[in-house]
mmCIF file of C-alpha atoms in Angstrom:
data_model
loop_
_atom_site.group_PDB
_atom_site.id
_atom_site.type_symbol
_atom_site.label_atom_id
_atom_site.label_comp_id
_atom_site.label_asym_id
_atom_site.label_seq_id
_atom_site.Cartn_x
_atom_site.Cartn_y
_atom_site.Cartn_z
ATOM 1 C CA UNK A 1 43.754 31.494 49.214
ATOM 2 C CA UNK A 2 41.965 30.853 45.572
ATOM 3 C CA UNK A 3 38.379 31.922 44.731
ATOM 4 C CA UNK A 4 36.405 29.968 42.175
ATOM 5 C CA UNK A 5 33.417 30.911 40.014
ATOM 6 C CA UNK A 6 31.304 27.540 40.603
ATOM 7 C CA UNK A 7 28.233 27.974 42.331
ATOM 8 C CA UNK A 8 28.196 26.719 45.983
ATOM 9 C CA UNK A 9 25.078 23.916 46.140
ATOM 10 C CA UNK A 10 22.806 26.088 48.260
ATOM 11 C CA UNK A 11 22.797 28.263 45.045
ATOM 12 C CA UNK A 12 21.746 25.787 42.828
ATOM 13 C CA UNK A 13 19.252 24.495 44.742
ATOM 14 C CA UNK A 14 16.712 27.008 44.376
ATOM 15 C CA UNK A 15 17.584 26.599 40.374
ATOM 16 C CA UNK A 16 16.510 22.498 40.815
ATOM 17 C CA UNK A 17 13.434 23.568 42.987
ATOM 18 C CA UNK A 18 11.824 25.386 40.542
ATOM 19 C CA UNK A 19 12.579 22.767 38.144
ATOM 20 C CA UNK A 20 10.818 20.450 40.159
ATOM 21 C CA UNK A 21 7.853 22.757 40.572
ATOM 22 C CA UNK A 22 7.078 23.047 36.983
ATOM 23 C CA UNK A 23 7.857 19.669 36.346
ATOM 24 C CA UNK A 24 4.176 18.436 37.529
ATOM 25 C CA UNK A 25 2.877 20.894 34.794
ATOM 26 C CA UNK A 26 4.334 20.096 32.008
ATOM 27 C CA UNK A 27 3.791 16.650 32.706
ATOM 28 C CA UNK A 28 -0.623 17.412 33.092
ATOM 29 C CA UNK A 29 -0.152 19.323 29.708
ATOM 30 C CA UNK A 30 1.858 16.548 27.754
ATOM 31 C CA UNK A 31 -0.595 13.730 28.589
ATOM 32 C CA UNK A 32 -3.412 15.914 27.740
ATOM 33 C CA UNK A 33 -2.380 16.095 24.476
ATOM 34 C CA UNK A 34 -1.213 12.603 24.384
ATOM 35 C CA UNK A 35 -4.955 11.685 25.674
ATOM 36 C CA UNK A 36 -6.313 13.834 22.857
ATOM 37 C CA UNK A 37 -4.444 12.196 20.311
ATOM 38 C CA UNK A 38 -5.056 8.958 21.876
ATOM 39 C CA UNK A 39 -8.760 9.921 21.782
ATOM 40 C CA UNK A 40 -9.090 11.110 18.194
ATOM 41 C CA UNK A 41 -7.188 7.955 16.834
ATOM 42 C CA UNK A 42 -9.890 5.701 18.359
ATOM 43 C CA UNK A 43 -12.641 7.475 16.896
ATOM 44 C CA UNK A 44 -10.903 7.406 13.591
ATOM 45 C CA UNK A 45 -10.492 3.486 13.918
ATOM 46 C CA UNK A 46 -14.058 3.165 14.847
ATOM 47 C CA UNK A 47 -15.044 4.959 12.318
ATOM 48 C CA UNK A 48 -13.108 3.276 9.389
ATOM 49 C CA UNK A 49 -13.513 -0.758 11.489
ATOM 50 C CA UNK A 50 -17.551 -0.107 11.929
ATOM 51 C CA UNK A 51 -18.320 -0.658 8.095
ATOM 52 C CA UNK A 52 -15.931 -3.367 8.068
ATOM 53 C CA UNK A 53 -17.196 -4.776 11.114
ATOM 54 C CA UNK A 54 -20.615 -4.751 9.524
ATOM 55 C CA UNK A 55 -19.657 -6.391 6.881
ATOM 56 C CA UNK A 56 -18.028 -9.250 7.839
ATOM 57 C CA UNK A 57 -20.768 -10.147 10.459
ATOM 58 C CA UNK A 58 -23.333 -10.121 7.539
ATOM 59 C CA UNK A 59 -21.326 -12.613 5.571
ATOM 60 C CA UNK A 60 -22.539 -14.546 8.305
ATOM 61 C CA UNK A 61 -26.291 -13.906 8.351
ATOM 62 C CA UNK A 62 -28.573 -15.866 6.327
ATOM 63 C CA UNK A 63 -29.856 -14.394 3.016
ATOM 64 C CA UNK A 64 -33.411 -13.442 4.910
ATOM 65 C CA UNK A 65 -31.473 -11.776 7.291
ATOM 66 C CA UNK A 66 -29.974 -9.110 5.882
ATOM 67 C CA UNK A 67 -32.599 -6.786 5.018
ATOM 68 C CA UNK A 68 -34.904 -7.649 8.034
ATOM 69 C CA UNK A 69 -35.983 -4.215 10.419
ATOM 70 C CA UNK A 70 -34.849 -2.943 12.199
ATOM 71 C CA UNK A 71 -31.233 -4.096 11.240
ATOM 72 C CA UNK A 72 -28.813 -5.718 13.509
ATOM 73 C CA UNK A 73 -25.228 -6.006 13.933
ATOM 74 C CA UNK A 74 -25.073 -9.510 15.272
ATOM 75 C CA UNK A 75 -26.299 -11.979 13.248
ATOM 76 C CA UNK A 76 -29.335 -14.367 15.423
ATOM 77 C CA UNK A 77 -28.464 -17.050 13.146
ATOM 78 C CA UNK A 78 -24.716 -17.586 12.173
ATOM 79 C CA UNK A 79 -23.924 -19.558 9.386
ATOM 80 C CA UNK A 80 -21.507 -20.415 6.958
ATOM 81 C CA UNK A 81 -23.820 -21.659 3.918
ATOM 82 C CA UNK A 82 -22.579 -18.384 2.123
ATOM 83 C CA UNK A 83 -19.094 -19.078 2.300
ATOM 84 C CA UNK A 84 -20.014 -22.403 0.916
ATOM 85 C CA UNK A 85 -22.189 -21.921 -1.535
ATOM 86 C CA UNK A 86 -19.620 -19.083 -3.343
ATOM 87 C CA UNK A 87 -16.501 -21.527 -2.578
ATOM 88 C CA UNK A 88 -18.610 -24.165 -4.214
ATOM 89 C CA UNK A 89 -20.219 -22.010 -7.160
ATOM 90 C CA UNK A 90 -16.982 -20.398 -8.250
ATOM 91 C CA UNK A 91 -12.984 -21.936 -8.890
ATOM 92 C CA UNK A 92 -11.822 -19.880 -6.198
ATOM 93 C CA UNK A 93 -8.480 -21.808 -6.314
ATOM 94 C CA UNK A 94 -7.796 -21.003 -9.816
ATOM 95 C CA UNK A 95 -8.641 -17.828 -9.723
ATOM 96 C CA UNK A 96 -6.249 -17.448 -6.559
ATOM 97 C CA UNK A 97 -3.545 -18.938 -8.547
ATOM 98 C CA UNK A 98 -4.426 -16.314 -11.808
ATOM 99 C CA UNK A 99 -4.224 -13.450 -9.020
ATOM 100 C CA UNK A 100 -1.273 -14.606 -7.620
ATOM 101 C CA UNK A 101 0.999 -14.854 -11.099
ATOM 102 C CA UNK A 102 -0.282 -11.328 -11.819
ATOM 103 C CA UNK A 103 0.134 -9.284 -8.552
ATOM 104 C CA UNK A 104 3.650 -10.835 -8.061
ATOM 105 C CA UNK A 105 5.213 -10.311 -11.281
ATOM 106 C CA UNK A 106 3.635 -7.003 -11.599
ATOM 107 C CA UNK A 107 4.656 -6.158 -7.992
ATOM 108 C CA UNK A 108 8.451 -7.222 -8.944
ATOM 109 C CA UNK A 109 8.520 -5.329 -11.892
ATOM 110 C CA UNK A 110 6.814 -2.007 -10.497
ATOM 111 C CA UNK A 111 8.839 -1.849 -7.162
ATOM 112 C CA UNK A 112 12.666 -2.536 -9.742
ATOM 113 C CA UNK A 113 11.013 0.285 -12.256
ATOM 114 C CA UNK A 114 10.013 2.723 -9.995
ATOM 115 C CA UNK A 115 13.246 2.190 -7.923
ATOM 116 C CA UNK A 116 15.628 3.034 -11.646
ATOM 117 C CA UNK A 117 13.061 6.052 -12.106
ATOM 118 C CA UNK A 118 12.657 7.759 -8.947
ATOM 119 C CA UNK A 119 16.973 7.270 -8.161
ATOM 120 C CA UNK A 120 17.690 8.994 -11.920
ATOM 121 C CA UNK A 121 14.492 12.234 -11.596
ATOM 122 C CA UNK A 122 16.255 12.138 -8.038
ATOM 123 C CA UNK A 123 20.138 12.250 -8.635
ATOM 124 C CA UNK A 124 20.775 13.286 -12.287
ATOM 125 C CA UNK A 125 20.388 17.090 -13.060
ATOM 126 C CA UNK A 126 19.157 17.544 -16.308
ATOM 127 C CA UNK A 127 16.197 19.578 -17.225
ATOM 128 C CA UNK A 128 14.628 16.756 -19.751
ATOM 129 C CA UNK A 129 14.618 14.591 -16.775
ATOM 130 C CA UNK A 130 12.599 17.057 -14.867
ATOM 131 C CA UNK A 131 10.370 17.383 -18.021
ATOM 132 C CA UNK A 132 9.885 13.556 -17.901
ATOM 133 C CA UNK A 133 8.965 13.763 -14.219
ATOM 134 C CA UNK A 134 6.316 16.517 -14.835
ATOM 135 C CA UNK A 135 5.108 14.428 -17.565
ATOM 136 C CA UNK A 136 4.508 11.360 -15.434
ATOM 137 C CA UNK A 137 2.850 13.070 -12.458
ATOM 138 C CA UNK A 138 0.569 14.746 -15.321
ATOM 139 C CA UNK A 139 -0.689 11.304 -15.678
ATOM 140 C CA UNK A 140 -2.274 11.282 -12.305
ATOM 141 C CA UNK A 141 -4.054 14.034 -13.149
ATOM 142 C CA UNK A 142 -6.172 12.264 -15.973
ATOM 143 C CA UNK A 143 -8.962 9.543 -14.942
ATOM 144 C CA UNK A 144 -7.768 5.637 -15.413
ATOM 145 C CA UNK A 145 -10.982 5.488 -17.849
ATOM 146 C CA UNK A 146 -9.364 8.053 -20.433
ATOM 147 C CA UNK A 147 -6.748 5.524 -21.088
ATOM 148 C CA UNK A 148 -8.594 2.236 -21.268
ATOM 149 C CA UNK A 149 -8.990 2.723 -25.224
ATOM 150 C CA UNK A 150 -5.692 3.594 -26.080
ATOM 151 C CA UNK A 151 -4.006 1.100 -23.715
ATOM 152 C CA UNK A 152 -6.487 -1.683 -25.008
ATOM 153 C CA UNK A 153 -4.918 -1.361 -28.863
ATOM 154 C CA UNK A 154 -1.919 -0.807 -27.921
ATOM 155 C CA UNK A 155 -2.175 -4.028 -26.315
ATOM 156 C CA UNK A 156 -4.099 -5.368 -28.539
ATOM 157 C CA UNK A 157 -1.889 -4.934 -31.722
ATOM 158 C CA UNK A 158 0.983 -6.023 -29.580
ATOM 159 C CA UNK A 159 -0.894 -9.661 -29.451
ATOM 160 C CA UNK A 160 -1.469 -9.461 -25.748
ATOM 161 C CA UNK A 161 -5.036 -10.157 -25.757
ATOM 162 C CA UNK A 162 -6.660 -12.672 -23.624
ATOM 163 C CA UNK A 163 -2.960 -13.580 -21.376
ATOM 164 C CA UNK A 164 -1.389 -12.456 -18.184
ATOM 165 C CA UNK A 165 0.980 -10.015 -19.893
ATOM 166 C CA UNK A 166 -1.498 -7.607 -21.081
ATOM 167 C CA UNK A 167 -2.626 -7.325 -17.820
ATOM 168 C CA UNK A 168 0.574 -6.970 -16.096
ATOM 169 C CA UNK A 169 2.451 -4.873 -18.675
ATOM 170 C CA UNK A 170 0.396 -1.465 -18.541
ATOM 171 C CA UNK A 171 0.776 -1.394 -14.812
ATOM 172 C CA UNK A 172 4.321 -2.037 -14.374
ATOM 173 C CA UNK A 173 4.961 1.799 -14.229
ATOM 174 C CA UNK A 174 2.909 4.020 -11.899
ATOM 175 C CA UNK A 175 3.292 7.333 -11.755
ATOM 176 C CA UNK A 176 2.587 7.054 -7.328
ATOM 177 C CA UNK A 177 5.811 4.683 -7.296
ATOM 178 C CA UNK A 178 8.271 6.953 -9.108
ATOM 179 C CA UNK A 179 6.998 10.064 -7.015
ATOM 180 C CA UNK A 180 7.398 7.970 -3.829
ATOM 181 C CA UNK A 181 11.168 6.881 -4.676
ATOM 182 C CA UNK A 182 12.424 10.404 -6.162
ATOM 183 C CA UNK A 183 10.983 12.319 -3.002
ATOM 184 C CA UNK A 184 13.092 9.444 -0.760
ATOM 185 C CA UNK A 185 16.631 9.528 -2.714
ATOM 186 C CA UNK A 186 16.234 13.421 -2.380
ATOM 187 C CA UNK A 187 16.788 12.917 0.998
ATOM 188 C CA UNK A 188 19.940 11.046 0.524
ATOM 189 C CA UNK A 189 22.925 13.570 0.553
ATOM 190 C CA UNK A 190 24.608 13.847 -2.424
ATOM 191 C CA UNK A 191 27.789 13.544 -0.777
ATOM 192 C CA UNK A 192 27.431 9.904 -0.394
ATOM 193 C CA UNK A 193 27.028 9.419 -3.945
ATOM 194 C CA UNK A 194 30.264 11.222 -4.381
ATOM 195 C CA UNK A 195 32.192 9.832 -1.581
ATOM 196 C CA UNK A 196 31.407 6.513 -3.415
ATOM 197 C CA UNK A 197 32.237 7.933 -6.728
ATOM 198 C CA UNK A 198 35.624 9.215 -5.653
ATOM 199 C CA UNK A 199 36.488 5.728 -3.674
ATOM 200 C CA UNK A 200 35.797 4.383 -7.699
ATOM 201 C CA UNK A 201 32.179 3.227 -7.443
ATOM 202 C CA UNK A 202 30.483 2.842 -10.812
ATOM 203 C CA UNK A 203 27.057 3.965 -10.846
ATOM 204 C CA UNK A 204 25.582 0.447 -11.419
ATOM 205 C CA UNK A 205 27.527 -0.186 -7.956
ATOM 206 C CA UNK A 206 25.969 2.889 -6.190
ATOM 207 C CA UNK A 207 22.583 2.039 -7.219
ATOM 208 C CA UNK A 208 22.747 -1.817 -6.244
ATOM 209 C CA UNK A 209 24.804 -1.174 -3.073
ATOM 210 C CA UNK A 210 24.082 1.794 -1.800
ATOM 211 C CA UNK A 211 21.006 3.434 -2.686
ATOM 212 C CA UNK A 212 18.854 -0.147 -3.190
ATOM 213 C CA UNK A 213 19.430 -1.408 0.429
ATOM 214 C CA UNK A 214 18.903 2.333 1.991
ATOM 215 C CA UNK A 215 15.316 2.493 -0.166
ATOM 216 C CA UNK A 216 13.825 -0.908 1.293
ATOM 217 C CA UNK A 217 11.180 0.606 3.219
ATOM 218 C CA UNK A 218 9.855 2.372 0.342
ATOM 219 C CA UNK A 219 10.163 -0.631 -1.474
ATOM 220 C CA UNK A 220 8.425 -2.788 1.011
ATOM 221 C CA UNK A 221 5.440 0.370 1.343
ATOM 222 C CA UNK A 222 5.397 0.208 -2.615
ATOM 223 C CA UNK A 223 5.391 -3.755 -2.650
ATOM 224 C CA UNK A 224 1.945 -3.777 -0.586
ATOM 225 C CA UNK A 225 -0.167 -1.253 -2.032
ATOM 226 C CA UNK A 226 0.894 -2.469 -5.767
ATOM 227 C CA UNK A 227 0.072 -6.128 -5.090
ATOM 228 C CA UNK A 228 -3.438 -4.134 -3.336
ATOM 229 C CA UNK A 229 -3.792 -2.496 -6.223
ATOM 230 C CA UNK A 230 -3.488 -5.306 -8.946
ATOM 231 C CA UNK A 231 -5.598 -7.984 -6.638
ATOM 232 C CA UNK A 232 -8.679 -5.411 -6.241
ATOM 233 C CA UNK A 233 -8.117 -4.694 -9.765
ATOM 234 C CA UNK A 234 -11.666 -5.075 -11.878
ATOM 235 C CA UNK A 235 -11.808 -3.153 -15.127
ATOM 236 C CA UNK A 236 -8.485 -3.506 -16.520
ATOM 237 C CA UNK A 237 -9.064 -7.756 -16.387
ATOM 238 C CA UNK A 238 -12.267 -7.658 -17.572
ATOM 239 C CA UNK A 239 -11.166 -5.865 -20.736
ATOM 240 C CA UNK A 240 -8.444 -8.241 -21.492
ATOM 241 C CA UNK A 241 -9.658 -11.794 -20.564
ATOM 242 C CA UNK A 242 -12.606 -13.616 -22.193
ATOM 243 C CA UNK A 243 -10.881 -17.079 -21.060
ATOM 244 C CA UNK A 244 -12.846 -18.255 -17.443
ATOM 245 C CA UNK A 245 -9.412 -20.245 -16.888
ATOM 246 C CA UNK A 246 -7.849 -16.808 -16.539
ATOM 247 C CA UNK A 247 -10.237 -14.756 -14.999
ATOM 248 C CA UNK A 248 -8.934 -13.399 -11.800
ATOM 249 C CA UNK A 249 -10.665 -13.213 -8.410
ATOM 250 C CA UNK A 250 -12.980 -9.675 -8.846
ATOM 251 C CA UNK A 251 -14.009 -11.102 -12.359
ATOM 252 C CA UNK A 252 -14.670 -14.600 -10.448
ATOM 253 C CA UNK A 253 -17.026 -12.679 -8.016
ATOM 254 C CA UNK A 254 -18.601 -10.672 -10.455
ATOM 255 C CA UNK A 255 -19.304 -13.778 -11.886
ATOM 256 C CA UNK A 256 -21.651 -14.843 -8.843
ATOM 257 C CA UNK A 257 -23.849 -12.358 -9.264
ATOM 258 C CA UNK A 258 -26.939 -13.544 -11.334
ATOM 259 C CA UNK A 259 -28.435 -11.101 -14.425
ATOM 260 C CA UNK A 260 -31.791 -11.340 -12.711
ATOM 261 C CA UNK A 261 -31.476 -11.614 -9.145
ATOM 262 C CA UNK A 262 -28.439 -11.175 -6.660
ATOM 263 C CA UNK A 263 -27.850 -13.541 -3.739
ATOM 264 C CA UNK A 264 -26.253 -10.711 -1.217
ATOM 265 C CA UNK A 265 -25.145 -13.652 1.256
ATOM 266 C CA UNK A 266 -23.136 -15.805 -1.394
ATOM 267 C CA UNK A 267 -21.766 -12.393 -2.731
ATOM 268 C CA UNK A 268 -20.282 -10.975 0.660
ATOM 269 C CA UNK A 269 -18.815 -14.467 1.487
ATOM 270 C CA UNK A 270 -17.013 -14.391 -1.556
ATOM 271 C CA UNK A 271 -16.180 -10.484 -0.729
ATOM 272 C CA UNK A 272 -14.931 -11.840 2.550
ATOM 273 C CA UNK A 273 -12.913 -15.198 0.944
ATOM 274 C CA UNK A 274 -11.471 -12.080 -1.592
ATOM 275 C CA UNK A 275 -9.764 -10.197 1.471
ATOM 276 C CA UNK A 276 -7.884 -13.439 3.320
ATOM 277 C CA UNK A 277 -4.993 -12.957 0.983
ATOM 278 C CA UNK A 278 -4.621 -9.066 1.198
ATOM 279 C CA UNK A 279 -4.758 -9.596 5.148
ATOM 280 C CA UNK A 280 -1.810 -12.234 5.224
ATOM 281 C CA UNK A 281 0.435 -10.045 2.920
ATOM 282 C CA UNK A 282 0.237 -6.953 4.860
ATOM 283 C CA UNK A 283 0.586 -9.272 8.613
ATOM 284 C CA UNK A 284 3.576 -10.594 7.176
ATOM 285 C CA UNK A 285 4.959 -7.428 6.215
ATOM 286 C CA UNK A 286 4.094 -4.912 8.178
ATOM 287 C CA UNK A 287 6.931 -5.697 10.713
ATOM 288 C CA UNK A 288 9.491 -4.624 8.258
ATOM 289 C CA UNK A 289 7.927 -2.137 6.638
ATOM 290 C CA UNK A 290 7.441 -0.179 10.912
ATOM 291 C CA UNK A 291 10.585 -1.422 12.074
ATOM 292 C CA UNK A 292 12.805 -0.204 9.230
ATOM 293 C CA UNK A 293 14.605 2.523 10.227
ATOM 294 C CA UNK A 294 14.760 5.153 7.445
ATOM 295 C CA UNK A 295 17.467 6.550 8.156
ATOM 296 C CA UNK A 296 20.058 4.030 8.132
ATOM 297 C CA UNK A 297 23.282 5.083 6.371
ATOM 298 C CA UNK A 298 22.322 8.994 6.325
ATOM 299 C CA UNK A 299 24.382 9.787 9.737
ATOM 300 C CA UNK A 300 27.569 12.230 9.126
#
């Protein structure tokens, strides 16, 4: 007769019983700290929606309203007469238009410059490149209001003044999109950049067909907070434009408000009107920017 080392079932029983014992445990501890987190989240969201909330639902209060006491959430008296009146009072549509050209081509050109810089600081060793990249993060260490002057005659004597390109050409490169594109290609192995090399990939073909499709969740990320950035941008147009044909939509609101006196009802329904576009764009994309999955490609 043969013996055998495997364990007869009785013995593993006991093994799977106290399995099942714990089980019941782990399970109590797991959602408690699911519940937690589930708990802390929707404080957070309250917490960030309640202003919002606030705001929206004052849009809709009449100008009388808004400062009555005690204050109320719910407007008594909904009405739209604010939305009208700043519709009416300003050219919402051009400005929309004037937004538009700007946060698109500026959005192109930041997410394809960022994209060269942060793949090159990323995958080329050379200690001026790493120079360079200290140089640009430097950058976010000084206050957008130090370089106003210098970037307003340099733009200036480049005969930008008063047109969409001065506005769009100081922004194109942003020190936040390089950093956010070198930090992701650093994650890339290097051996897929030489597996392509060695197959006879020139770099122009690497970059374009490898590393440009793996990087589109970055890109999409970087895509909505620079077309954020450029359609909440104030200062910047308000240096450069004097023409109301090209004024944009925060320089159209600003333009609402009265020297003397400030009609708070026709100014937060223009507020509100502001937001509809920045809503849709990040709806739209949100979808691809969650369900990307990062690490496509990046299996051995």
């Amino acid at each position: 007769m043969t013996t055998t080392d495997m364990p007869r079932r009785a013995d593993a029983a006991p093994g799977r019983a106290v399995s099942r014992k714990r089980s019941p445990g782990a399970r109590t501890g797991g959602l408690r700290r699911a519940v937690s987190a589930t708990t802390l989240l929707w404080i957070l969201a309250c917490l960030y929606g309640l202003p919002v909330l606030w705001f929206i639902l004052s849009s809709l209060k009449p100008a009388g309203d808004l400062f009555s006491y005690p204050l109320s959430l719910i407007p008594h008296h909904p009405t739209l007469s604010g939305y009208l009146t700043a519709w009416r009072s300003a050219n919402f549509s051009q400005y929309f238009v004037n937004t538009t050209i700007v946060c698109v081509i500026t959005t192109i050109l930041t997410v394809g410059a960022s994209c060269c810089t942060g793949y090159a600081l990323a995958k080329y060793d050379n200690r001026w490149l790493k120079a360079f990249f200290l140089c640009i993060l430097a950058t976010t260490m000084l206050p957008s209001e130090v370089m106003l002057a210098p970037e307003f005659l340099v733009v200036r004597n480049l005969g930008l003044y008063n047109s969409f390109g001065g506005i769009i050409l100081p922004a194109v490169l942003t020190a936040t999109g390089c950093f956010m594109f070198r930090q992701f290609f650093l994650t890339i192995p290097d051996e897929l950049v030489e597996a392509a090399r060695i197959d006879g990939a020139r770099e122009l073909s690497i970059f374009l067909r490898i590393m440009v499709p793996l990087s589109r969740p970055i890109m999409l990320t970087l895509a909505i907070l620079s077309f954020q950035w450029r359609w909440n941008d104030y200062i910047w147009p308000l240096l450069m434009l004097n023409d109301p044909n090209k004024f944009t939509v925060q320089i159209g609101i600003q333009s609402i408000v009265g020297a003397q006196n400030i009609n708070w009802s026709v100014l937060l329904g223009a507020s509100v009107i502001s937001m509809i576009p920045l809503i849709l764009v990040f709806l739209v994309f949100q979808r691809y920017v969650m369900g990307a999955d990062i690490n496509a490609g990046l299996k051995d």
